[in-house]
């Protein structure tokens, strides 16, 4: 990047080592760049800096691709401005929607807003528009089936987004039809889909360190529609990779699956006795590992009892019978009790024995299985015709955990299958077959994960994201090429970010990491260490695999598209095998509850003809391949959800945290790819308005100030400007291209144009001083006239009210005498609310206003005006952001606290005396803290004007000096300057007096901002005529 675009004292984007991309002030530019920010100085590499160009991004942009300068930093700050300042959680990036979790209700997500949206009425981006487009494509445009891919990290709002899209499509469906029967069908399906949510969330979601309602599984939901009527006829769901380890253990600060806590909270005394539970999660080992027993987000607690009631209603709505509910609760209670079974070492044999066998009897009773056989299967590791091998304590514990996981997984699979039968088109009198049926698929999938400790679960999750990212890359590449084709320009050669080599390394048959893991699981002597060593040997020298320097075979790293991730391989073989002993399956399959519990574990391997159970990775690869085939048959849409900060607070973006997620979502890779082409794209009119100031002279002659090219001329004019400066700057092709509606350019070309424009503005700014001073004077005069007019009107109102009050008093009445009872009550109430207003003023307003609300609004406006008149704009902004009541503001004004210095000195005791609420205290403290650095910066004048640090008194003194200088210039010019500029500035009467070519006259022109040589040349050309010389000078400008 050219050094000229970086000037000390100007704003610059830089990578703050703590917060990520930030805006600072440049101190020194070289191999290392010095930047100040908030009073601190940072030294960063050139690659970690980017030019802060005025107008390069605007938070009003609904589409990030509309930004003049497409870069990571501008993208981040556009999102930040929209979210923090404007409260907008949705932004487009081409055809992709970025959704930032608001952590609070937004009016544009309401039911009423949804109804307007379905009618096609929306002004701003929304995830609903993705669903709207997908629906229109299959129903109106008769296109192929559609899919919507929703991704993001835990807590970013994926599940909530999917739920609202289902709700939206359901509303689209029945609002689309005029047939009452069809509407009833669509509403019925939509109701069942909604009812399935509490069940899936209870059994599949948990509180984690990142989210209080985190989905611990992925799902793909197909919504089926009738093509002719457009009505929703049913749905089908597939789930992926339920996190089984959470059933038996959790990390610190996390919980197990919600349903355990809800079940214990909702169980009546009779249920507790029946299911042998205590009602306290602290009593169960598998729920107390994380030492977290409540579900809380930012102080808001979700009551488990309330969620239990929602679950029971959902069971009823989806047709899960009382008998099936009883079976489900018995399995949940069995897992809780089974996890409390303790194993100790038998001193005589050295093997495991059960310390609390009475609990095993309870579990056997709950599962309705043979107690003796159940005891044995918890202690026997293997059994043949000639010998029995007993388990040690660790092996017995693993077998206990494996059974718990298998039982819970079986219940989850049964629930998904049950829900599919309820929401299927067949259950609603339709079918998925035939030409009249189409569908929209919603993929709610886990986002890329990179924790301090990453294991087999993260490996599978990141493998999924790696696979889906390849599809996303192709999608964005094709979109970019499509835009270039539509604009009629040739698309520059871009390096396509193909991650297939990494995918091959992970999934290749026989040689891939997952295949090697399967092979090691099949080898009886295989271990986690031997698998790791084989992976090192096969892939250690490749681009995407990183072999550690350590010789300890317990980890390796993979270079994914988003980040390098270190995987710890301890326990991988066990997790991948996910094996359950045949004797456990035999015991449970023989349960007296043969319709439910007896079906949960599947057939033993011997009963399946000795066929080995497929591994987790094998099944997952098959599922993922099936999903990819499914997506390849659809037209895809993408929604990228983002969590704004780890604290899950509303209205605040953590720059580094969000940038990491944008990288993991592939958004930054998209930006990098587009920057290889033409990253700067401006509409013809935007380009013309921005760069007309540096247009060639012949263009300026054709289009003088106040005129613009028409639509037919605009493209040609933009080409002339761009080509003129490309030739001067010597940029290498391809440098720019002119499309039908946009100017496409390389970053280097854009930087060059900005440098030239920047220089021009620096030269012209001093000449604006007389114009600005005239505008200030006119503004002050107009404001004074309006204030005087309002003051006289208020005096008239006051005098009339006082006269009336005097007449009433002489007659022995009160101020409110003669009013109707209702009006008198209104007067009394408003007088109490506004004690600082004179009573006659309030009385007059009450009399003239038809309703109390109108009177209240009028008084509030007057109150705000009084406050505004007494406060500087900066302090008004602070009060507004801190949400201070107007009454509080009035009390502050009464005490003379009307500037920021006094606000900083405000003590807690003074706040209490004034009547600050707790919320107002906290808000004001937060705003003052956040605004402190901004106020320091705002004390500086614009660097382009050459200003230095000054306090308010110095600025006022300078302004007075400028006004005095302007008055002197005016006095001088009144006697000399003539023509249109004399009239324009109000100087003189239009006589054409010639000025002598004296040193004083040259000095006067220099004082207006021109150089001495420019003044001499102009006077020479004008024959010493001052007015003509002024024409020449301003014309050149």
Coordinates of C-alpha atoms in Angstrom, one line a residue, residues 169-713:
X169 CA -42.8 -20.7 6.2
X170 CA -45.9 -22.0 8.0
X171 CA -47.4 -18.5 7.9
X172 CA -46.4 -18.1 4.3
X173 CA -48.1 -21.4 3.6
X174 CA -51.5 -20.8 5.0
X175 CA -51.6 -17.1 4.1
X176 CA -50.9 -18.2 0.5
X177 CA -54.1 -20.2 0.3
X178 CA -57.7 -19.0 0.3
X179 CA -59.0 -22.5 0.9
X180 CA -60.2 -23.0 4.5
X181 CA -59.4 -26.7 4.5
X182 CA -55.8 -26.1 3.2
X183 CA -55.3 -23.4 5.8
X184 CA -56.4 -25.7 8.6
X185 CA -54.0 -28.3 7.3
X186 CA -51.1 -25.9 7.2
X187 CA -51.9 -24.5 10.7
X188 CA -52.1 -28.1 12.0
X189 CA -48.7 -29.0 10.6
X190 CA -47.2 -25.8 11.9
X191 CA -48.6 -26.4 15.4
X192 CA -47.1 -29.9 15.5
X193 CA -43.7 -28.6 14.3
X194 CA -43.8 -26.0 17.1
X195 CA -44.8 -28.7 19.6
X196 CA -41.7 -30.8 18.6
X197 CA -39.4 -27.9 19.6
X198 CA -39.8 -28.3 23.4
X199 CA -39.2 -32.0 23.2
X200 CA -36.0 -31.7 21.1
X201 CA -34.7 -28.9 23.2
X202 CA -35.3 -30.8 26.5
X203 CA -33.6 -34.0 25.3
X204 CA -31.0 -32.5 22.9
X205 CA -30.0 -29.1 24.5
X206 CA -27.9 -28.2 27.6
X207 CA -26.4 -25.3 29.3
X208 CA -22.7 -24.9 28.3
X209 CA -20.1 -22.3 29.1
X210 CA -21.1 -20.5 25.9
X211 CA -24.9 -20.8 25.9
X212 CA -27.6 -21.6 28.4
X213 CA -29.6 -23.5 25.7
X214 CA -27.0 -25.0 23.4
X215 CA -28.1 -27.7 20.9
X216 CA -25.8 -30.7 21.3
X217 CA -26.8 -32.3 18.0
X218 CA -27.2 -31.2 14.4
X219 CA -30.4 -31.6 12.5
X220 CA -31.7 -31.3 8.9
X221 CA -35.5 -30.7 8.6
X222 CA -37.3 -31.0 5.3
X223 CA -40.5 -29.0 5.0
X224 CA -42.8 -30.4 2.4
X225 CA -45.2 -28.2 0.3
X226 CA -47.9 -28.9 -2.2
X227 CA -46.8 -27.2 -5.4
X228 CA -50.3 -26.3 -6.6
X229 CA -51.7 -24.8 -3.4
X230 CA -48.4 -23.8 -1.7
X231 CA -49.6 -25.3 1.5
X232 CA -47.2 -26.9 4.1
X233 CA -48.1 -30.6 4.2
X234 CA -45.6 -32.1 6.6
X235 CA -42.0 -32.4 7.6
X236 CA -39.2 -34.9 8.1
X237 CA -36.1 -34.7 10.4
X238 CA -32.6 -36.3 10.4
X239 CA -30.3 -35.7 13.4
X240 CA -26.5 -35.9 13.6
X241 CA -23.9 -36.7 16.3
X242 CA -25.7 -36.4 19.6
X243 CA -23.1 -35.5 22.3
X244 CA -23.2 -38.7 24.4
X245 CA -20.4 -37.8 26.8
X246 CA -22.7 -35.1 28.3
X247 CA -25.0 -37.8 29.6
X248 CA -22.4 -38.9 32.2
X249 CA -20.2 -35.8 32.7
X250 CA -19.9 -32.1 32.1
X251 CA -17.2 -29.4 32.3
X252 CA -17.2 -26.9 35.2
X253 CA -20.1 -24.5 35.0
X254 CA -22.1 -26.6 32.6
X255 CA -25.1 -28.9 32.9
X256 CA -26.3 -32.2 31.5
X257 CA -29.3 -32.4 29.2
X258 CA -32.2 -30.1 30.3
X259 CA -34.7 -33.0 30.6
X260 CA -33.0 -34.5 33.7
X261 CA -33.4 -31.2 35.7
X262 CA -36.9 -30.6 34.3
X263 CA -37.9 -34.2 35.3
X264 CA -36.6 -33.8 38.9
X265 CA -38.2 -30.3 39.2
X266 CA -41.6 -31.4 37.9
X267 CA -41.9 -34.8 39.7
X268 CA -44.6 -35.0 42.2
X269 CA -44.1 -36.8 45.5
X270 CA -45.9 -39.8 44.0
X271 CA -43.6 -39.7 40.9
X272 CA -40.5 -39.5 43.1
X273 CA -41.6 -42.6 45.0
X274 CA -42.5 -44.4 41.8
X275 CA -39.3 -43.6 39.9
X276 CA -37.0 -43.6 43.0
X277 CA -35.7 -40.0 42.5
X278 CA -35.1 -37.3 45.1
X279 CA -36.0 -34.2 43.2
X280 CA -32.6 -32.6 43.7
X281 CA -30.0 -32.7 40.9
X282 CA -27.2 -32.3 43.5
X283 CA -28.0 -35.9 44.6
X284 CA -26.8 -37.4 41.3
X285 CA -23.2 -37.8 40.3
X286 CA -23.9 -37.4 36.6
X287 CA -25.6 -34.0 37.1
X288 CA -23.2 -32.6 39.7
X289 CA -19.9 -32.9 37.7
X290 CA -20.2 -29.3 36.4
X291 CA -21.4 -27.9 39.7
X292 CA -24.1 -26.0 37.9
X293 CA -27.8 -26.6 38.7
X294 CA -29.7 -23.6 37.3
X295 CA -30.2 -22.4 33.8
X296 CA -29.2 -18.7 33.7
X297 CA -28.4 -16.1 31.1
X298 CA -27.3 -12.6 32.2
X299 CA -29.2 -12.8 35.5
X300 CA -32.4 -14.2 33.8
X301 CA -33.2 -17.7 35.2
X302 CA -35.2 -20.2 33.1
X303 CA -37.2 -22.2 35.6
X304 CA -36.9 -26.0 35.1
X305 CA -40.5 -26.5 36.5
X306 CA -41.9 -24.2 33.8
X307 CA -40.0 -26.0 31.1
X308 CA -41.3 -29.4 32.5
X309 CA -44.9 -28.2 32.0
X310 CA -44.1 -27.1 28.5
X311 CA -42.6 -30.6 27.8
X312 CA -45.7 -32.3 29.2
X313 CA -47.9 -30.2 26.9
X314 CA -45.7 -31.0 23.9
X315 CA -45.9 -34.7 24.7
X316 CA -49.7 -34.3 24.6
X317 CA -49.7 -32.2 21.4
X318 CA -47.5 -34.8 19.6
X319 CA -49.5 -37.8 20.7
X320 CA -47.0 -39.4 23.1
X321 CA -49.2 -41.5 25.3
X322 CA -49.1 -41.8 29.1
X323 CA -47.6 -45.3 28.8
X324 CA -44.8 -44.0 26.6
X325 CA -44.2 -41.1 28.9
X326 CA -43.9 -43.5 31.8
X327 CA -41.3 -45.6 29.9
X328 CA -39.3 -42.5 29.1
X329 CA -39.3 -41.4 32.8
X330 CA -38.3 -44.8 33.9
X331 CA -35.3 -44.7 31.6
X332 CA -34.3 -41.2 32.8
X333 CA -34.6 -42.4 36.4
X334 CA -32.6 -45.5 35.6
X335 CA -29.7 -43.4 34.2
X336 CA -29.7 -41.1 37.2
X337 CA -29.5 -44.0 39.6
X338 CA -27.2 -46.1 37.5
X339 CA -24.6 -43.3 37.5
X340 CA -24.7 -43.3 41.3
X341 CA -23.5 -47.0 41.3
X342 CA -20.0 -47.1 42.8
X343 CA -17.4 -49.7 42.1
X344 CA -14.6 -50.7 44.6
X345 CA -11.8 -53.2 44.4
X346 CA -12.4 -56.7 45.9
X347 CA -9.3 -57.4 48.0
X348 CA -9.4 -61.1 47.4
X349 CA -9.7 -61.0 43.6
X350 CA -8.4 -57.5 42.7
X351 CA -11.4 -57.1 40.5
X352 CA -14.4 -54.7 40.8
X353 CA -17.4 -55.2 43.1
X354 CA -20.4 -53.0 43.6
X355 CA -20.3 -50.9 46.8
X356 CA -24.1 -50.1 46.8
X357 CA -25.9 -53.1 45.2
X358 CA -29.3 -51.8 46.4
X359 CA -29.1 -49.1 43.7
X360 CA -28.5 -51.7 41.0
X361 CA -31.7 -53.5 42.2
X362 CA -33.6 -50.1 41.9
X363 CA -32.3 -49.7 38.3
X364 CA -33.3 -53.3 37.4
X365 CA -36.8 -52.7 38.8
X366 CA -37.1 -49.4 36.8
X367 CA -35.9 -51.1 33.5
X368 CA -38.0 -54.2 34.3
X369 CA -35.1 -56.5 33.7
X370 CA -33.7 -59.6 35.6
X371 CA -31.8 -58.2 38.7
X372 CA -29.3 -61.0 38.8
X373 CA -28.4 -60.8 35.1
X374 CA -28.2 -57.0 35.4
X375 CA -25.8 -57.3 38.3
X376 CA -23.6 -59.7 36.3
X377 CA -23.4 -57.6 33.2
X378 CA -22.1 -54.7 35.2
X379 CA -19.2 -56.7 36.5
X380 CA -18.3 -59.3 33.8
X381 CA -16.0 -58.0 31.1
X382 CA -16.2 -61.0 28.8
X383 CA -17.6 -64.5 28.9
X384 CA -17.0 -67.7 26.9
X385 CA -18.0 -71.3 27.3
X386 CA -14.8 -72.1 29.2
X387 CA -14.0 -68.9 31.1
X388 CA -15.4 -65.7 32.6
X389 CA -13.3 -62.5 32.7
X390 CA -14.2 -60.1 35.4
X391 CA -13.8 -56.3 35.0
X392 CA -11.6 -54.1 37.2
X393 CA -12.9 -50.8 38.6
X394 CA -12.1 -48.7 35.6
X395 CA -13.5 -51.2 33.2
X396 CA -16.7 -51.6 35.2
X397 CA -17.1 -47.8 35.3
X398 CA -16.7 -47.6 31.5
X399 CA -19.3 -50.4 31.0
X400 CA -21.7 -48.5 33.3
X401 CA -21.2 -45.3 31.4
X402 CA -21.6 -47.1 28.0
X403 CA -25.0 -48.5 29.1
X404 CA -26.2 -45.1 30.3
X405 CA -25.2 -43.5 27.0
X406 CA -26.8 -46.2 25.0
X407 CA -30.1 -46.0 26.9
X408 CA -30.3 -42.2 26.5
X409 CA -29.3 -42.3 22.9
X410 CA -32.0 -44.9 22.3
X411 CA -34.6 -42.7 23.8
X412 CA -33.5 -39.7 21.7
X413 CA -33.6 -41.8 18.5
X414 CA -37.1 -43.1 19.5
X415 CA -38.4 -39.5 20.0
X416 CA -37.0 -38.3 16.7
X417 CA -38.7 -41.3 15.0
X418 CA -41.9 -40.6 16.8
X419 CA -41.9 -36.9 15.9
X420 CA -41.3 -37.8 12.3
X421 CA -44.4 -40.0 12.2
X422 CA -46.4 -37.1 13.7
X423 CA -45.2 -34.3 11.4
X424 CA -44.9 -36.5 8.2
X425 CA -47.1 -35.6 5.2
X426 CA -48.6 -39.1 5.4
X427 CA -49.8 -38.4 8.9
X428 CA -51.5 -35.3 7.6
X429 CA -53.2 -36.9 4.6
X430 CA -50.6 -36.2 2.0
X431 CA -47.4 -37.8 0.6
X432 CA -43.8 -37.0 -0.1
X433 CA -44.0 -38.7 -3.5
X434 CA -45.3 -37.3 -6.8
X435 CA -44.7 -34.2 -8.9
X436 CA -46.9 -32.0 -6.8
X437 CA -44.6 -32.2 -3.8
X438 CA -41.5 -30.0 -3.2
X439 CA -39.5 -29.1 -0.1
X440 CA -37.3 -26.6 1.6
X441 CA -34.6 -28.1 3.8
X442 CA -33.3 -26.4 6.9
X443 CA -29.8 -27.4 8.1
X444 CA -29.1 -26.4 11.7
X445 CA -25.6 -27.6 12.1
X446 CA -22.9 -27.1 14.7
X447 CA -20.3 -24.4 13.9
X448 CA -16.5 -24.8 13.7
X449 CA -15.1 -25.4 17.2
X450 CA -11.6 -24.7 18.5
X451 CA -11.3 -25.1 22.3
X452 CA -8.4 -25.4 24.7
X453 CA -8.9 -29.1 24.6
X454 CA -10.4 -30.6 21.4
X455 CA -11.3 -34.3 21.2
X456 CA -13.1 -36.7 18.9
X457 CA -16.4 -34.7 19.0
X458 CA -14.7 -31.5 17.8
X459 CA -12.9 -33.5 15.1
X460 CA -16.2 -34.8 13.7
X461 CA -17.8 -31.3 14.0
X462 CA -14.9 -29.6 12.2
X463 CA -14.8 -32.3 9.5
X464 CA -18.5 -31.5 8.9
X465 CA -17.7 -27.8 8.6
X466 CA -14.7 -28.5 6.4
X467 CA -17.0 -30.4 4.0
X468 CA -19.8 -27.8 4.0
X469 CA -17.2 -25.0 3.5
X470 CA -16.2 -26.4 0.1
X471 CA -19.8 -26.0 -1.0
X472 CA -19.9 -22.4 0.5
X473 CA -16.7 -21.5 -1.4
X474 CA -18.2 -22.6 -4.7
X475 CA -21.4 -20.8 -3.9
X476 CA -19.7 -17.4 -3.3
X477 CA -17.4 -17.8 -6.2
X478 CA -20.3 -18.5 -8.6
X479 CA -22.2 -15.5 -7.2
X480 CA -19.2 -13.2 -7.9
X481 CA -18.8 -14.5 -11.4
X482 CA -22.6 -14.1 -12.0
X483 CA -22.4 -10.4 -10.9
X484 CA -19.5 -9.8 -13.3
X485 CA -21.5 -11.5 -16.1
X486 CA -24.6 -9.4 -15.4
X487 CA -22.5 -6.2 -15.4
X488 CA -20.9 -7.2 -18.7
X489 CA -17.3 -7.3 -17.5
X490 CA -14.7 -10.0 -17.6
X491 CA -14.1 -11.6 -14.1
X492 CA -10.4 -11.4 -13.1
X493 CA -8.7 -14.7 -12.4
X494 CA -9.2 -15.5 -8.7
X495 CA -7.6 -18.2 -6.7
X496 CA -10.4 -20.6 -5.8
X497 CA -10.1 -21.5 -2.1
X498 CA -10.3 -25.3 -2.6
X499 CA -10.0 -27.3 0.6
X500 CA -10.4 -30.7 -1.1
X501 CA -6.8 -31.8 -0.2
X502 CA -7.7 -31.3 3.5
X503 CA -10.9 -33.2 3.1
X504 CA -9.1 -36.1 1.3
X505 CA -6.7 -36.3 4.2
X506 CA -9.6 -36.6 6.6
X507 CA -12.0 -39.0 4.8
X508 CA -10.0 -40.8 2.1
X509 CA -10.6 -44.6 2.0
X510 CA -7.9 -46.7 3.8
X511 CA -5.4 -43.8 4.0
X512 CA -7.6 -41.1 5.5
X513 CA -7.4 -40.2 9.2
X514 CA -11.0 -41.5 9.9
X515 CA -10.4 -44.7 8.0
X516 CA -7.1 -45.3 10.0
X517 CA -9.1 -44.8 13.2
X518 CA -11.7 -47.4 12.1
X519 CA -8.9 -49.8 11.2
X520 CA -7.3 -49.4 14.6
X521 CA -10.7 -50.0 16.3
X522 CA -11.0 -53.3 14.4
X523 CA -7.5 -54.3 15.6
X524 CA -7.8 -56.1 19.0
X525 CA -4.5 -54.7 20.2
X526 CA -5.1 -51.2 18.9
X527 CA -4.7 -48.2 21.2
X528 CA -5.0 -44.5 21.0
X529 CA -1.2 -44.2 21.0
X530 CA -0.8 -46.6 18.1
X531 CA -3.5 -44.8 16.1
X532 CA -1.8 -41.4 16.7
X533 CA 1.6 -42.8 15.6
X534 CA 0.2 -44.2 12.4
X535 CA -1.4 -40.9 11.6
X536 CA 1.9 -39.2 12.2
X537 CA 3.6 -41.6 9.9
X538 CA 1.1 -41.3 7.0
X539 CA 0.4 -37.5 7.1
X540 CA 3.2 -35.9 9.2
X541 CA 4.9 -34.3 6.2
X542 CA 1.8 -33.0 4.4
X543 CA 0.4 -29.4 4.2
X544 CA -2.7 -29.8 6.3
X545 CA -1.4 -32.2 9.0
X546 CA 1.0 -31.0 11.8
X547 CA 3.0 -33.6 13.7
X548 CA 4.0 -32.3 17.1
X549 CA 7.7 -32.0 18.2
X550 CA 6.9 -34.0 21.2
X551 CA 7.4 -37.8 21.0
X552 CA 4.3 -38.4 23.3
X553 CA 1.7 -39.9 21.0
X554 CA -1.4 -38.2 22.3
X555 CA -2.2 -35.4 19.9
X556 CA -1.8 -33.9 16.4
X557 CA -3.0 -30.7 14.7
X558 CA -5.0 -30.1 11.5
X559 CA -4.9 -26.9 9.4
X560 CA -8.6 -26.3 8.7
X561 CA -9.9 -23.6 6.4
X562 CA -10.7 -21.5 9.5
X563 CA -7.9 -22.2 11.9
X564 CA -5.3 -24.7 13.0
X565 CA -6.8 -27.0 15.6
X566 CA -4.9 -29.3 18.1
X567 CA -6.7 -32.6 18.8
X568 CA -6.0 -34.7 21.9
X569 CA -6.5 -38.3 20.9
X570 CA -7.0 -39.9 24.3
X571 CA -10.2 -42.0 24.3
X572 CA -10.7 -41.8 20.5
X573 CA -10.9 -45.6 20.0
X574 CA -13.5 -46.0 22.7
X575 CA -15.6 -43.1 21.5
X576 CA -15.4 -44.3 17.9
X577 CA -16.3 -47.9 18.7
X578 CA -19.2 -46.9 21.0
X579 CA -19.5 -50.6 21.8
X580 CA -22.0 -52.1 24.2
X581 CA -21.5 -55.6 25.4
X582 CA -23.9 -58.2 24.0
X583 CA -24.9 -59.4 27.4
X584 CA -26.1 -55.9 28.4
X585 CA -28.2 -55.8 25.2
X586 CA -29.6 -59.3 25.9
X587 CA -30.6 -58.3 29.5
X588 CA -32.3 -55.0 28.4
X589 CA -33.9 -56.5 25.3
X590 CA -35.6 -59.0 27.6
X591 CA -37.3 -56.2 29.6
X592 CA -41.0 -56.7 30.4
X593 CA -41.5 -53.3 28.7
X594 CA -40.9 -54.9 25.3
X595 CA -42.6 -52.1 23.3
X596 CA -40.2 -49.4 24.5
X597 CA -37.2 -50.3 26.8
X598 CA -36.7 -53.6 25.0
X599 CA -36.2 -51.8 21.7
X600 CA -33.7 -49.1 22.7
X601 CA -30.3 -51.0 22.4
X602 CA -30.7 -52.9 19.1
X603 CA -29.7 -56.5 18.4
X604 CA -26.5 -58.1 19.8
X605 CA -23.7 -58.7 17.3
X606 CA -24.1 -62.4 17.5
X607 CA -27.8 -62.1 16.6
X608 CA -26.8 -60.0 13.6
X609 CA -24.8 -62.8 12.1
X610 CA -21.5 -61.8 13.7
X611 CA -21.5 -58.6 11.7
X612 CA -19.5 -55.9 13.4
X613 CA -21.3 -52.8 14.4
X614 CA -20.3 -49.8 12.3
X615 CA -18.1 -47.2 14.0
X616 CA -19.3 -43.7 14.9
X617 CA -16.9 -42.2 12.3
X618 CA -18.1 -44.6 9.6
X619 CA -21.8 -43.8 10.3
X620 CA -21.0 -40.1 10.4
X621 CA -19.2 -40.2 7.0
X622 CA -22.2 -42.0 5.5
X623 CA -24.6 -39.5 7.0
X624 CA -22.5 -36.6 5.8
X625 CA -22.3 -38.0 2.3
X626 CA -26.0 -38.5 2.2
X627 CA -26.5 -34.9 3.4
X628 CA -24.1 -33.6 0.7
X629 CA -26.0 -35.5 -2.0
X630 CA -29.2 -34.0 -0.6
X631 CA -27.8 -30.5 -0.7
X632 CA -26.3 -30.9 -4.2
X633 CA -29.8 -31.7 -5.5
X634 CA -31.1 -28.3 -4.1
X635 CA -30.6 -24.6 -4.6
X636 CA -28.8 -23.5 -1.5
X637 CA -29.1 -20.3 0.7
X638 CA -26.8 -19.4 3.6
X639 CA -27.3 -17.8 7.0
X640 CA -24.3 -17.1 9.1
X641 CA -25.2 -16.5 12.8
X642 CA -22.8 -14.6 15.0
X643 CA -22.5 -14.3 18.8
X644 CA -21.5 -10.7 19.5
X645 CA -19.6 -11.3 22.8
X646 CA -18.8 -14.2 25.2
X647 CA -20.7 -12.5 28.0
X648 CA -23.9 -12.8 26.0
X649 CA -24.8 -9.1 26.6
X650 CA -27.1 -7.1 24.3
X651 CA -25.9 -4.2 22.2
X652 CA -22.1 -4.8 22.4
X653 CA -19.7 -6.3 19.9
X654 CA -16.3 -7.8 20.9
X655 CA -14.2 -7.1 17.8
X656 CA -11.8 -10.0 18.2
X657 CA -14.5 -12.5 19.2
X658 CA -16.7 -11.6 16.2
X659 CA -13.8 -11.6 13.8
X660 CA -12.9 -15.2 14.9
X661 CA -16.4 -16.3 14.2
X662 CA -16.5 -14.6 10.8
X663 CA -13.3 -16.4 9.9
X664 CA -14.7 -19.7 11.1
X665 CA -17.9 -19.1 9.1
X666 CA -15.8 -18.6 5.9
X667 CA -16.8 -14.9 5.6
X668 CA -13.2 -13.6 5.8
X669 CA -12.2 -16.2 3.2
X670 CA -14.9 -14.8 0.9
X671 CA -13.5 -11.3 1.4
X672 CA -10.0 -12.5 0.6
X673 CA -11.3 -14.2 -2.5
X674 CA -13.2 -11.1 -3.7
X675 CA -10.1 -8.9 -3.1
X676 CA -8.3 -10.9 -5.6
X677 CA -10.8 -9.7 -8.2
X678 CA -12.4 -6.3 -8.0
X679 CA -13.1 -5.7 -4.3
X680 CA -14.1 -2.0 -4.7
X681 CA -17.5 -1.7 -6.4
X682 CA -19.3 1.6 -6.6
X683 CA -22.4 2.6 -8.5
X684 CA -21.8 5.0 -11.3
X685 CA -23.5 7.9 -9.5
X686 CA -21.6 7.3 -6.2
X687 CA -18.3 7.2 -8.2
X688 CA -19.1 10.4 -10.0
X689 CA -20.1 12.3 -6.8
X690 CA -17.0 11.1 -4.9
X691 CA -14.4 11.7 -7.6
X692 CA -15.8 14.6 -9.7
X693 CA -13.6 16.9 -7.6
X694 CA -10.5 15.3 -9.3
X695 CA -12.1 14.9 -12.8
X696 CA -10.1 16.0 -15.8
X697 CA -10.6 19.6 -17.0
X698 CA -12.5 18.7 -20.1
X699 CA -15.0 16.7 -18.0
X700 CA -15.4 19.7 -15.6
X701 CA -16.1 21.9 -18.5
X702 CA -18.8 19.7 -19.9
X703 CA -20.3 19.3 -16.4
X704 CA -19.8 22.5 -14.4
X705 CA -20.8 22.8 -10.7
X706 CA -24.4 21.9 -10.2
X707 CA -24.8 19.7 -13.3
X708 CA -24.5 15.9 -13.7
X709 CA -24.2 13.5 -16.5
X710 CA -27.4 11.7 -17.5
X711 CA -27.8 7.9 -17.3
X712 CA -26.5 7.4 -20.9
X713 CA -23.4 9.6 -20.2

